[in-house]
Amino acid sequence: MTPLISSAADALAGTIHVPGDKSISHRALLLGALSTGQTRIEGLLEGEDVLAMAAALRMMGVTISRTGDGVWTVNGRGIAGLGEPDGILDMGNSGTAARLLMGVLAGHPFPATLTGDASLNSRPMGRVTEPLSAMGVVFNARSGDRLPLTMTGSADLLPLDYRLPVASAQVKSAILLAGLASPGVTRVVEPTPTRDHTERMLQAFGAELTVEPDSDGGRSISLQGQPELTATDVVVPADISSAAFPLVAALLVEGSDITVENVGINPERIGLLDALDAMGADIRLENKHQVAGEPVADIRAVHGPLKGADIDPGRAAAMIDEYPILAIAAAFATGTTTMKGLGELRHKESDRLSAMARGLKAAGVEVEEGDDYMIVQGDGTPPVGGAAIKTGLDHRIAMAFLVLGMASNAPVSIDDAAPIETSFPDFTNLMNRIGTKIGPVT
Ligand code: S3P
């Protein structure tokens, strides 16, 4: 356990880089492994989640090398070209690594066993095992469809036509990755659009994939199976889900003005920016451009007052990882902030809905927690703070509450900063360089 305490900061200032996008990093390693030729990845997130993915792929015979800071090469083995692992695949804390890899393993006719840490082993896997079973995969999972599980993929995988019962990019991606190995067309219909990094990258690697709008606002994605994927260079933008922490910190700490450079602004990832805009935040997107099929921009945040808002539940998927930090922002706003459609938050690295409600209450904030909603009441003055937060193996809970401590009246401590390594290595040093006061608990 690495406890940390965050105390009131002076004005934050500077232009910073945050680590590469976690979702895109996972996909770059996977598609690199499934293509023919050598893929060069620049800006890969070197956090524990992505390193777990790399280690699993190496165990299955993929040659992956680190050739520089964030620069990695992957020598592809072709679709269904992985070899049987001679040990257990440990996916650590990463739901994305576990679920996407299960999709890839579906087309490999050998047994593979996946496990994770206590957080990952408590998360639901039925959402992936159910559709992959329909394609011909055999699963032996712990009760409740949890990890550890053993799966045996199939050399004769059936294509699938599937409507997602939950808004989940991980489930969508797992099915599409499985569809690569099956003949015919695999189709996934998502009622609500979710992040489309898999679709974009599959197209960039040469897959035949089409996306059509659905009649009720969703999308229908069709993939022609058994394509030849060609190694392609990937430039990973900075992760907006990581940028969110310094950006909101700057909004809350008086006198702050910071810029985070080269951040991915994929439309299905920027729900937080829309929400903060509705709350009156001074956030500016500068230098917008495209990098390797993904839109990026420099994002500037300037301190100013925030007002409560009704956050659009239709955009929940586009900001699903940002609710912890949004709830912190809401605690500083004047008025009521209503966040609805949050059922999925209960299945993240921790039950984030109850973790946020509990932590905010401990810091003196008025919060109502419902089954799938949260209402935060603020009066425009800083919360009391002073809370001691249990992070429960959840990196975003850890970072969100450290941000709370930067602008609340009394310091906020967390019991364990170790989970931050999964997505944002060097978070503490980077934040302290722009003016925060995070340090060890003495
Ligand atoms: C991710 C999808 C989301 C998100 C996670 C990353 C991805 O999960 O919360 O951090 O890379 O596809 P769900 O698919 O469970 O919504």
CSV table of C-alpha atoms and ligand atoms in Angstrom, one decimal:
chain,number,residue,atom,x,y,z
A,1,MET,CA,0.0,0.0,0.0
A,2,THR,CA,1.3,3.5,-0.9
A,3,PRO,CA,-0.7,6.1,1.0
A,4,LEU,CA,-0.7,9.7,-0.3
A,5,ILE,CA,-2.1,13.0,0.9
A,6,SER,CA,-3.1,15.9,-1.3
A,7,SER,CA,-3.2,19.5,0.2
A,8,ALA,CA,-4.5,22.8,-1.1
A,9,ALA,CA,-2.4,23.8,-4.2
A,10,ASP,CA,-1.4,27.2,-5.4
A,11,ALA,CA,-2.4,28.2,-9.0
A,12,LEU,CA,-1.5,25.4,-11.4
A,13,ALA,CA,0.4,26.5,-14.5
A,14,GLY,CA,2.2,24.8,-17.4
A,15,THR,CA,2.0,22.9,-20.6
A,16,ILE,CA,2.1,19.2,-20.1
A,17,HIS,CA,2.0,15.8,-21.8
A,18,VAL,CA,0.0,12.9,-20.2
A,19,PRO,CA,0.6,9.3,-21.1
A,20,GLY,CA,-0.8,7.6,-24.2
A,21,ASP,CA,-4.4,6.4,-24.6
A,22,LYS,CA,-5.0,3.1,-22.8
A,23,SER,CA,-7.8,1.9,-25.2
A,24,ILE,CA,-5.8,2.7,-28.3
A,25,SER,CA,-2.6,1.2,-26.8
A,26,HIS,CA,-4.3,-2.2,-26.1
A,27,ARG,CA,-5.7,-2.3,-29.6
A,28,ALA,CA,-2.4,-1.4,-31.3
A,29,LEU,CA,-0.6,-4.3,-29.6
A,30,LEU,CA,-3.4,-6.7,-30.4
A,31,LEU,CA,-3.8,-5.7,-34.1
A,32,GLY,CA,0.0,-5.6,-34.4
A,33,ALA,CA,0.1,-9.2,-33.2
A,34,LEU,CA,-2.6,-10.3,-35.6
A,35,SER,CA,-1.2,-8.7,-38.8
A,36,THR,CA,1.6,-9.7,-41.1
A,37,GLY,CA,4.7,-7.6,-40.9
A,38,GLN,CA,6.1,-5.3,-38.2
A,39,THR,CA,3.9,-2.6,-36.5
A,40,ARG,CA,5.6,0.3,-34.9
A,41,ILE,CA,3.7,2.0,-32.1
A,42,GLU,CA,4.7,5.5,-31.0
A,43,GLY,CA,3.3,6.9,-27.7
A,44,LEU,CA,2.2,3.6,-26.3
A,45,LEU,CA,1.0,3.8,-22.7
A,46,GLU,CA,3.6,2.1,-20.6
A,47,GLY,CA,1.2,1.5,-17.7
A,48,GLU,CA,0.6,-1.8,-16.0
A,49,ASP,CA,-2.6,-2.5,-17.9
A,50,VAL,CA,-1.0,-2.3,-21.3
A,51,LEU,CA,2.2,-4.1,-20.1
A,52,ALA,CA,-0.1,-7.0,-19.0
A,53,MET,CA,-1.4,-7.2,-22.5
A,54,ALA,CA,2.1,-7.2,-23.9
A,55,ALA,CA,3.2,-9.9,-21.5
A,56,ALA,CA,0.2,-12.1,-22.4
A,57,LEU,CA,0.9,-11.7,-26.2
A,58,ARG,CA,4.6,-12.5,-25.6
A,59,MET,CA,3.5,-15.7,-23.8
A,60,MET,CA,1.8,-16.7,-27.0
A,61,GLY,CA,4.8,-16.2,-29.2
A,62,VAL,CA,4.5,-12.6,-30.3
A,63,THR,CA,7.8,-10.7,-30.5
A,64,ILE,CA,7.3,-7.3,-28.9
A,65,SER,CA,10.2,-4.9,-28.3
A,66,ARG,CA,10.6,-1.6,-26.7
A,67,THR,CA,12.9,0.5,-28.9
A,68,GLY,CA,12.6,3.8,-27.2
A,69,ASP,CA,10.5,5.9,-24.8
A,70,GLY,CA,6.9,4.9,-25.7
A,71,VAL,CA,8.1,3.4,-29.0
A,72,TRP,CA,7.4,-0.3,-29.4
A,73,THR,CA,7.4,-2.8,-32.3
A,74,VAL,CA,5.2,-5.8,-32.7
A,75,ASN,CA,6.0,-8.6,-35.1
A,76,GLY,CA,2.7,-10.0,-36.2
A,77,ARG,CA,1.8,-13.7,-36.5
A,78,GLY,CA,-1.3,-13.3,-38.6
A,79,ILE,CA,-4.9,-13.9,-37.7
A,80,ALA,CA,-5.3,-17.0,-35.5
A,81,GLY,CA,-1.5,-17.2,-35.4
A,82,LEU,CA,-0.9,-17.1,-31.7
A,83,GLY,CA,0.6,-20.1,-30.0
A,84,GLU,CA,-0.7,-22.0,-26.9
A,85,PRO,CA,0.5,-20.2,-23.7
A,86,ASP,CA,2.5,-22.4,-21.4
A,87,GLY,CA,1.2,-20.6,-18.3
A,88,ILE,CA,-1.7,-18.6,-17.0
A,89,LEU,CA,-2.4,-15.2,-18.7
A,90,ASP,CA,-2.4,-12.7,-15.9
A,91,MET,CA,-4.3,-9.6,-17.0
A,92,GLY,CA,-3.7,-7.8,-13.7
A,93,ASN,CA,-6.3,-5.0,-13.1
A,94,SER,CA,-7.3,-4.6,-16.8
A,95,GLY,CA,-10.8,-5.4,-17.9
A,96,THR,CA,-10.0,-4.2,-21.4
A,97,ALA,CA,-7.0,-6.5,-21.7
A,98,ALA,CA,-9.0,-9.5,-20.5
A,99,ARG,CA,-12.1,-9.0,-22.6
A,100,LEU,CA,-10.3,-8.0,-25.8
A,101,LEU,CA,-7.9,-10.9,-25.5
A,102,MET,CA,-10.8,-13.3,-25.0
A,103,GLY,CA,-12.1,-12.1,-28.3
A,104,VAL,CA,-8.8,-12.8,-30.0
A,105,LEU,CA,-8.4,-16.2,-28.3
A,106,ALA,CA,-11.8,-17.2,-29.6
A,107,GLY,CA,-10.3,-18.1,-33.0
A,108,HIS,CA,-7.4,-20.1,-31.5
A,109,PRO,CA,-8.2,-23.8,-30.9
A,110,PHE,CA,-6.2,-24.3,-27.7
A,111,PRO,CA,-7.0,-23.9,-24.0
A,112,ALA,CA,-6.0,-20.6,-22.3
A,113,THR,CA,-6.5,-19.6,-18.7
A,114,LEU,CA,-7.0,-15.9,-17.8
A,115,THR,CA,-6.8,-14.4,-14.3
A,116,GLY,CA,-6.5,-11.0,-12.7
A,117,ASP,CA,-6.2,-9.2,-9.5
A,118,ALA,CA,-9.0,-9.1,-6.9
A,119,SER,CA,-10.7,-6.3,-8.7
A,120,LEU,CA,-10.7,-7.9,-12.1
A,121,ASN,CA,-11.6,-11.3,-10.8
A,122,SER,CA,-14.8,-9.8,-9.4
A,123,ARG,CA,-15.9,-8.2,-12.6
A,124,PRO,CA,-18.6,-9.7,-14.9
A,125,MET,CA,-17.4,-11.7,-17.9
A,126,GLY,CA,-20.7,-13.2,-19.0
A,127,ARG,CA,-21.2,-10.2,-21.3
A,128,VAL,CA,-18.3,-11.6,-23.3
A,129,THR,CA,-18.5,-15.3,-22.7
A,130,GLU,CA,-22.1,-15.4,-23.8
A,131,PRO,CA,-21.7,-14.1,-27.4
A,132,LEU,CA,-18.3,-15.9,-27.8
A,133,SER,CA,-20.0,-19.2,-26.7
A,134,ALA,CA,-22.5,-18.6,-29.5
A,135,MET,CA,-19.6,-18.4,-31.9
A,136,GLY,CA,-18.3,-21.8,-30.7
A,137,VAL,CA,-15.9,-21.1,-27.8
A,138,VAL,CA,-16.0,-23.3,-24.7
A,139,PHE,CA,-15.7,-21.6,-21.4
A,140,ASN,CA,-15.1,-22.9,-17.9
A,141,ALA,CA,-15.5,-19.9,-15.6
A,142,ARG,CA,-15.7,-19.4,-11.9
A,143,SER,CA,-19.3,-19.0,-10.7
A,144,GLY,CA,-21.0,-15.8,-11.9
A,145,ASP,CA,-18.9,-15.9,-15.1
A,146,ARG,CA,-15.9,-14.4,-13.3
A,147,LEU,CA,-12.2,-14.9,-13.8
A,148,PRO,CA,-10.2,-17.0,-13.5
A,149,LEU,CA,-11.6,-18.8,-16.5
A,150,THR,CA,-10.3,-21.3,-19.0
A,151,MET,CA,-11.5,-21.0,-22.6
A,152,THR,CA,-10.9,-23.2,-25.6
A,153,GLY,CA,-11.3,-21.3,-28.9
A,154,SER,CA,-12.3,-22.9,-32.2
A,155,ALA,CA,-10.7,-23.2,-35.6
A,156,ASP,CA,-14.2,-23.2,-37.1
A,157,LEU,CA,-15.6,-20.1,-35.4
A,158,LEU,CA,-19.1,-19.1,-36.5
A,159,PRO,CA,-19.8,-15.6,-37.5
A,160,LEU,CA,-22.2,-13.8,-35.2
A,161,ASP,CA,-25.0,-11.2,-35.6
A,162,TYR,CA,-25.4,-9.6,-32.2
A,163,ARG,CA,-27.2,-6.8,-30.5
A,164,LEU,CA,-25.3,-5.5,-27.5
A,165,PRO,CA,-27.3,-5.7,-24.3
A,166,VAL,CA,-25.0,-3.2,-22.6
A,167,ALA,CA,-23.3,-0.2,-24.0
A,168,SER,CA,-19.8,-1.6,-23.9
A,169,ALA,CA,-16.9,-1.0,-26.3
A,170,GLN,CA,-15.1,-3.9,-24.7
A,171,VAL,CA,-17.8,-6.4,-25.6
A,172,LYS,CA,-18.2,-4.9,-29.1
A,173,SER,CA,-14.5,-5.2,-29.6
A,174,ALA,CA,-14.2,-8.7,-28.3
A,175,ILE,CA,-16.9,-9.9,-30.8
A,176,LEU,CA,-15.3,-8.0,-33.7
A,177,LEU,CA,-11.8,-9.4,-32.9
A,178,ALA,CA,-13.3,-12.9,-32.7
A,179,GLY,CA,-15.1,-12.2,-36.1
A,180,LEU,CA,-11.7,-11.7,-37.7
A,181,ALA,CA,-11.0,-15.4,-37.4
A,182,SER,CA,-14.4,-16.6,-38.6
A,183,PRO,CA,-15.6,-16.9,-42.2
A,184,GLY,CA,-18.5,-14.6,-43.3
A,185,VAL,CA,-19.7,-11.4,-41.9
A,186,THR,CA,-19.9,-10.7,-38.1
A,187,ARG,CA,-22.3,-7.9,-37.3
A,188,VAL,CA,-22.6,-6.0,-34.0
A,189,VAL,CA,-25.4,-3.6,-33.4
A,190,GLU,CA,-24.9,-1.1,-30.5
A,191,PRO,CA,-27.9,0.8,-29.3
A,192,THR,CA,-25.7,3.6,-28.0
A,193,PRO,CA,-22.5,4.5,-29.7
A,194,THR,CA,-19.4,3.6,-27.7
A,195,ARG,CA,-15.7,4.4,-28.4
A,196,ASP,CA,-14.9,3.2,-31.9
A,197,HIS,CA,-11.1,2.8,-31.7
A,198,THR,CA,-11.3,-0.9,-32.7
A,199,GLU,CA,-13.3,-0.1,-35.8
A,200,ARG,CA,-11.0,2.8,-36.8
A,201,MET,CA,-7.8,0.7,-36.3
A,202,LEU,CA,-9.2,-2.4,-38.0
A,203,GLN,CA,-9.9,-0.3,-41.1
A,204,ALA,CA,-6.4,1.2,-40.9
A,205,PHE,CA,-4.9,-2.3,-40.8
A,206,GLY,CA,-6.9,-3.2,-43.9
A,207,ALA,CA,-10.0,-5.0,-42.6
A,208,GLU,CA,-13.2,-4.7,-44.5
A,209,LEU,CA,-15.5,-3.1,-42.0
A,210,THR,CA,-18.5,-0.9,-42.5
A,211,VAL,CA,-20.4,1.2,-40.0
A,212,GLU,CA,-24.0,2.2,-40.6
A,213,PRO,CA,-26.2,4.4,-38.4
A,214,ASP,CA,-29.1,2.4,-36.8
A,215,SER,CA,-32.7,3.7,-36.9
A,216,ASP,CA,-32.7,4.5,-33.2
A,217,GLY,CA,-29.5,6.5,-32.9
A,218,GLY,CA,-27.2,3.4,-32.6
A,219,ARG,CA,-24.8,1.8,-35.0
A,220,SER,CA,-24.5,-1.4,-36.9
A,221,ILE,CA,-20.9,-2.6,-37.5
A,222,SER,CA,-20.2,-5.3,-40.1
A,223,LEU,CA,-16.8,-7.0,-40.4
A,224,GLN,CA,-15.9,-9.4,-43.2
A,225,GLY,CA,-14.1,-12.3,-41.6
A,226,GLN,CA,-10.6,-13.7,-42.4
A,227,PRO,CA,-9.1,-10.6,-43.9
A,228,GLU,CA,-5.3,-10.2,-44.3
A,229,LEU,CA,-4.3,-7.5,-41.8
A,230,THR,CA,-1.2,-5.6,-42.8
A,231,ALA,CA,1.2,-4.2,-40.2
A,232,THR,CA,0.6,-0.4,-39.8
A,233,ASP,CA,2.3,2.3,-37.8
A,234,VAL,CA,0.2,3.7,-35.0
A,235,VAL,CA,0.7,7.0,-33.2
A,236,VAL,CA,-1.2,6.9,-29.9
A,237,PRO,CA,-2.6,10.2,-28.8
A,238,ALA,CA,-2.5,11.3,-25.1
A,239,ASP,CA,-5.4,9.7,-23.1
A,240,ILE,CA,-8.3,12.1,-22.5
A,241,SER,CA,-9.3,9.9,-19.6
A,242,SER,CA,-5.9,10.8,-18.0
A,243,ALA,CA,-5.9,14.4,-19.1
A,244,ALA,CA,-9.2,14.8,-17.3
A,245,PHE,CA,-7.5,14.9,-13.9
A,246,PRO,CA,-5.1,17.8,-14.5
A,247,LEU,CA,-7.8,19.6,-16.5
A,248,VAL,CA,-10.4,19.5,-13.8
A,249,ALA,CA,-7.7,20.3,-11.2
A,250,ALA,CA,-7.0,23.5,-13.1
A,251,LEU,CA,-10.7,24.4,-13.2
A,252,LEU,CA,-10.9,24.0,-9.4
A,253,VAL,CA,-7.7,25.6,-8.1
A,254,GLU,CA,-7.9,29.4,-8.1
A,255,GLY,CA,-5.7,31.2,-10.7
A,256,SER,CA,-4.8,28.1,-12.7
A,257,ASP,CA,-4.2,28.0,-16.4
A,258,ILE,CA,-2.8,24.7,-17.9
A,259,THR,CA,-2.6,23.1,-21.3
A,260,VAL,CA,-2.5,19.4,-22.0
A,261,GLU,CA,-1.0,18.7,-25.4
A,262,ASN,CA,-2.0,16.2,-28.2
A,263,VAL,CA,-5.0,14.7,-26.5
A,264,GLY,CA,-7.3,12.3,-28.3
A,265,ILE,CA,-10.7,13.9,-28.9
A,266,ASN,CA,-12.5,11.0,-30.5
A,267,PRO,CA,-16.3,12.1,-30.4
A,268,GLU,CA,-17.1,9.0,-28.3
A,269,ARG,CA,-14.6,10.0,-25.7
A,270,ILE,CA,-15.3,13.7,-25.1
A,271,GLY,CA,-18.5,13.6,-23.0
A,272,LEU,CA,-16.6,15.1,-20.1
A,273,LEU,CA,-15.8,18.2,-22.2
A,274,ASP,CA,-19.5,18.6,-23.1
A,275,ALA,CA,-20.5,18.2,-19.5
A,276,LEU,CA,-17.9,20.7,-18.2
A,277,ASP,CA,-19.0,23.1,-20.9
A,278,ALA,CA,-22.6,22.8,-19.7
A,279,MET,CA,-21.3,23.6,-16.2
A,280,GLY,CA,-19.7,26.8,-17.5
A,281,ALA,CA,-16.1,25.7,-17.5
A,282,ASP,CA,-13.5,27.6,-19.4
A,283,ILE,CA,-12.0,24.8,-21.6
A,284,ARG,CA,-10.6,25.5,-25.0
A,285,LEU,CA,-9.6,23.1,-27.8
A,286,GLU,CA,-6.6,24.4,-29.7
A,287,ASN,CA,-4.5,23.1,-32.6
A,288,LYS,CA,-7.0,20.5,-33.7
A,289,HIS,CA,-5.7,17.9,-36.2
A,290,GLN,CA,-5.8,14.2,-37.1
A,291,VAL,CA,-3.1,11.7,-36.1
A,292,ALA,CA,-3.2,8.2,-37.5
A,293,GLY,CA,-7.0,8.2,-37.9
A,294,GLU,CA,-7.9,9.8,-34.6
A,295,PRO,CA,-8.7,13.4,-33.9
A,296,VAL,CA,-6.4,15.2,-31.4
A,297,ALA,CA,-6.1,18.7,-29.9
A,298,ASP,CA,-4.3,20.6,-27.2
A,299,ILE,CA,-6.8,21.2,-24.3
A,300,ARG,CA,-6.5,24.3,-22.2
A,301,ALA,CA,-8.3,24.7,-18.9
A,302,VAL,CA,-8.6,28.0,-17.0
A,303,HIS,CA,-9.9,28.3,-13.4
A,304,GLY,CA,-13.4,29.8,-13.0
A,305,PRO,CA,-16.7,29.3,-11.3
A,306,LEU,CA,-18.8,26.2,-12.2
A,307,LYS,CA,-22.6,25.8,-12.1
A,308,GLY,CA,-24.6,22.6,-11.5
A,309,ALA,CA,-26.0,21.0,-14.6
A,310,ASP,CA,-28.2,18.1,-15.8
A,311,ILE,CA,-25.6,15.8,-17.5
A,312,ASP,CA,-27.0,14.2,-20.6
A,313,PRO,CA,-27.4,10.5,-19.9
A,314,GLY,CA,-27.3,9.9,-23.7
A,315,ARG,CA,-23.6,10.7,-23.5
A,316,ALA,CA,-22.8,8.5,-20.6
A,317,ALA,CA,-20.8,6.1,-22.8
A,318,ALA,CA,-18.7,8.9,-24.1
A,319,MET,CA,-17.6,9.8,-20.6
A,320,ILE,CA,-18.0,6.5,-18.7
A,321,ASP,CA,-14.5,6.7,-17.2
A,322,GLU,CA,-14.8,10.4,-16.3
A,323,TYR,CA,-17.7,10.3,-13.8
A,324,PRO,CA,-15.4,10.1,-10.8
A,325,ILE,CA,-13.6,13.4,-11.7
A,326,LEU,CA,-16.9,15.0,-12.9
A,327,ALA,CA,-18.4,14.3,-9.5
A,328,ILE,CA,-15.5,16.1,-7.9
A,329,ALA,CA,-16.1,19.1,-10.2
A,330,ALA,CA,-19.8,19.0,-9.3
A,331,ALA,CA,-18.9,19.3,-5.6
A,332,PHE,CA,-17.3,22.7,-6.3
A,333,ALA,CA,-20.2,24.0,-8.5
A,334,THR,CA,-23.0,26.2,-7.5
A,335,GLY,CA,-26.3,24.2,-7.6
A,336,THR,CA,-27.3,20.7,-8.4
A,337,THR,CA,-25.5,18.3,-10.8
A,338,THR,CA,-27.6,15.3,-11.9
A,339,MET,CA,-25.8,12.3,-13.4
A,340,LYS,CA,-28.0,9.5,-14.7
A,341,GLY,CA,-27.6,6.3,-16.6
A,342,LEU,CA,-24.7,5.2,-14.5
A,343,GLY,CA,-25.5,1.5,-14.0
A,344,GLU,CA,-22.2,0.5,-15.7
A,345,LEU,CA,-20.2,2.4,-13.1
A,346,ARG,CA,-20.9,-0.4,-10.7
A,347,HIS,CA,-18.9,-2.8,-12.8
A,348,LYS,CA,-15.7,-0.9,-13.3
A,349,GLU,CA,-12.4,-1.4,-11.4
A,350,SER,CA,-14.5,-0.8,-8.3
A,351,ASP,CA,-18.2,0.1,-7.8
A,352,ARG,CA,-17.5,3.7,-8.7
A,353,LEU,CA,-21.0,4.9,-8.0
A,354,SER,CA,-20.8,3.9,-4.3
A,355,ALA,CA,-17.1,4.8,-4.0
A,356,MET,CA,-17.7,8.3,-5.2
A,357,ALA,CA,-20.8,8.8,-3.1
A,358,ARG,CA,-19.1,7.5,0.0
A,359,GLY,CA,-15.9,9.5,-0.5
A,360,LEU,CA,-17.7,12.8,-1.2
A,361,LYS,CA,-20.0,12.4,1.8
A,362,ALA,CA,-16.8,11.8,3.9
A,363,ALA,CA,-15.5,15.1,2.5
A,364,GLY,CA,-18.6,17.0,3.6
A,365,VAL,CA,-20.4,17.0,0.2
A,366,GLU,CA,-24.1,16.5,-0.1
A,367,VAL,CA,-24.7,13.5,-2.4
A,368,GLU,CA,-27.6,11.3,-3.3
A,369,GLU,CA,-26.7,7.8,-4.7
A,370,GLY,CA,-29.4,5.8,-6.5
A,371,ASP,CA,-29.2,2.5,-8.3
A,372,ASP,CA,-27.9,4.1,-11.5
A,373,TYR,CA,-27.7,7.8,-10.7
A,374,MET,CA,-25.9,10.3,-8.5
A,375,ILE,CA,-26.9,13.9,-7.6
A,376,VAL,CA,-24.3,16.2,-6.2
A,377,GLN,CA,-25.2,19.4,-4.4
A,378,GLY,CA,-22.8,22.3,-4.2
A,379,ASP,CA,-22.8,25.9,-3.1
A,380,GLY,CA,-19.8,27.2,-5.1
A,381,THR,CA,-17.5,27.1,-2.1
A,382,PRO,CA,-14.8,24.4,-1.6
A,383,PRO,CA,-15.9,21.3,0.2
A,384,VAL,CA,-14.6,20.6,3.7
A,385,GLY,CA,-12.3,17.8,2.5
A,386,GLY,CA,-10.4,16.0,5.2
A,387,ALA,CA,-11.5,12.5,4.1
A,388,ALA,CA,-9.5,9.3,4.1
A,389,ILE,CA,-10.3,7.4,1.0
A,390,LYS,CA,-10.0,3.7,0.3
A,391,THR,CA,-9.1,3.3,-3.4
A,392,GLY,CA,-10.2,-0.3,-3.7
A,393,LEU,CA,-7.7,-1.1,-6.5
A,394,ASP,CA,-9.3,1.7,-8.6
A,395,HIS,CA,-6.9,4.1,-10.2
A,396,ARG,CA,-9.6,6.7,-11.1
A,397,ILE,CA,-11.0,6.8,-7.6
A,398,ALA,CA,-7.4,7.4,-6.4
A,399,MET,CA,-6.7,10.3,-8.8
A,400,ALA,CA,-10.2,11.9,-8.4
A,401,PHE,CA,-9.9,12.2,-4.7
A,402,LEU,CA,-6.3,13.5,-4.9
A,403,VAL,CA,-7.8,16.3,-7.1
A,404,LEU,CA,-10.4,17.0,-4.5
A,405,GLY,CA,-7.7,17.6,-1.9
A,406,MET,CA,-6.0,20.2,-4.2
A,407,ALA,CA,-8.9,22.6,-3.7
A,408,SER,CA,-10.8,21.5,-0.6
A,409,ASN,CA,-10.4,23.2,2.8
A,410,ALA,CA,-8.6,20.3,4.5
A,411,PRO,CA,-6.2,17.8,2.8
A,412,VAL,CA,-7.6,14.5,1.4
A,413,SER,CA,-5.7,11.2,1.7
A,414,ILE,CA,-5.9,7.9,-0.2
A,415,ASP,CA,-4.8,4.6,1.3
A,416,ASP,CA,-3.2,3.3,-1.8
A,417,ALA,CA,-1.8,5.1,-4.9
A,418,ALA,CA,-0.4,1.9,-6.4
A,419,PRO,CA,-3.4,1.4,-8.8
A,420,ILE,CA,-2.5,4.7,-10.5
A,421,GLU,CA,0.3,2.8,-12.2
A,422,THR,CA,-2.2,1.0,-14.4
A,423,SER,CA,-3.1,4.0,-16.5
A,424,PHE,CA,-1.0,7.1,-15.4
A,425,PRO,CA,2.5,6.3,-14.4
A,426,ASP,CA,4.2,9.3,-12.9
A,427,PHE,CA,0.9,11.0,-12.1
A,428,THR,CA,2.1,12.4,-8.8
A,429,ASN,CA,5.4,13.9,-10.1
A,430,LEU,CA,3.7,15.4,-13.2
A,431,MET,CA,1.0,17.0,-11.0
A,432,ASN,CA,3.4,18.3,-8.5
A,433,ARG,CA,5.5,19.9,-11.3
A,434,ILE,CA,2.5,22.0,-12.3
A,435,GLY,CA,1.9,23.1,-8.7
A,436,THR,CA,0.0,20.5,-6.7
A,437,LYS,CA,1.0,19.4,-3.3
A,438,ILE,CA,0.7,15.6,-3.2
A,439,GLY,CA,3.1,13.8,-0.8
A,440,PRO,CA,3.5,10.8,1.4
A,441,VAL,CA,1.4,10.5,4.5
A,442,THR,CA,3.7,11.3,7.5
B,1,S3P,C1,-12.8,0.5,-22.7
B,1,S3P,C2,-14.2,0.5,-22.7
B,1,S3P,C3,-14.9,0.9,-21.5
B,1,S3P,C4,-14.1,1.7,-20.5
B,1,S3P,C5,-12.7,1.1,-20.3
B,1,S3P,C6,-12.0,1.0,-21.6
B,1,S3P,C7,-12.2,0.1,-24.0
B,1,S3P,O1,-15.4,-0.2,-20.8
B,1,S3P,O2,-14.7,1.9,-19.3
B,1,S3P,O3,-11.9,1.9,-19.4
B,1,S3P,O4,-11.0,0.3,-24.1
B,1,S3P,O5,-12.9,-0.5,-24.8
B,1,S3P,P1,-16.8,-0.9,-21.1
B,1,S3P,O6,-16.7,-1.5,-22.5
B,1,S3P,O7,-17.0,-2.0,-20.0
B,1,S3P,O8,-17.8,0.2,-21.1
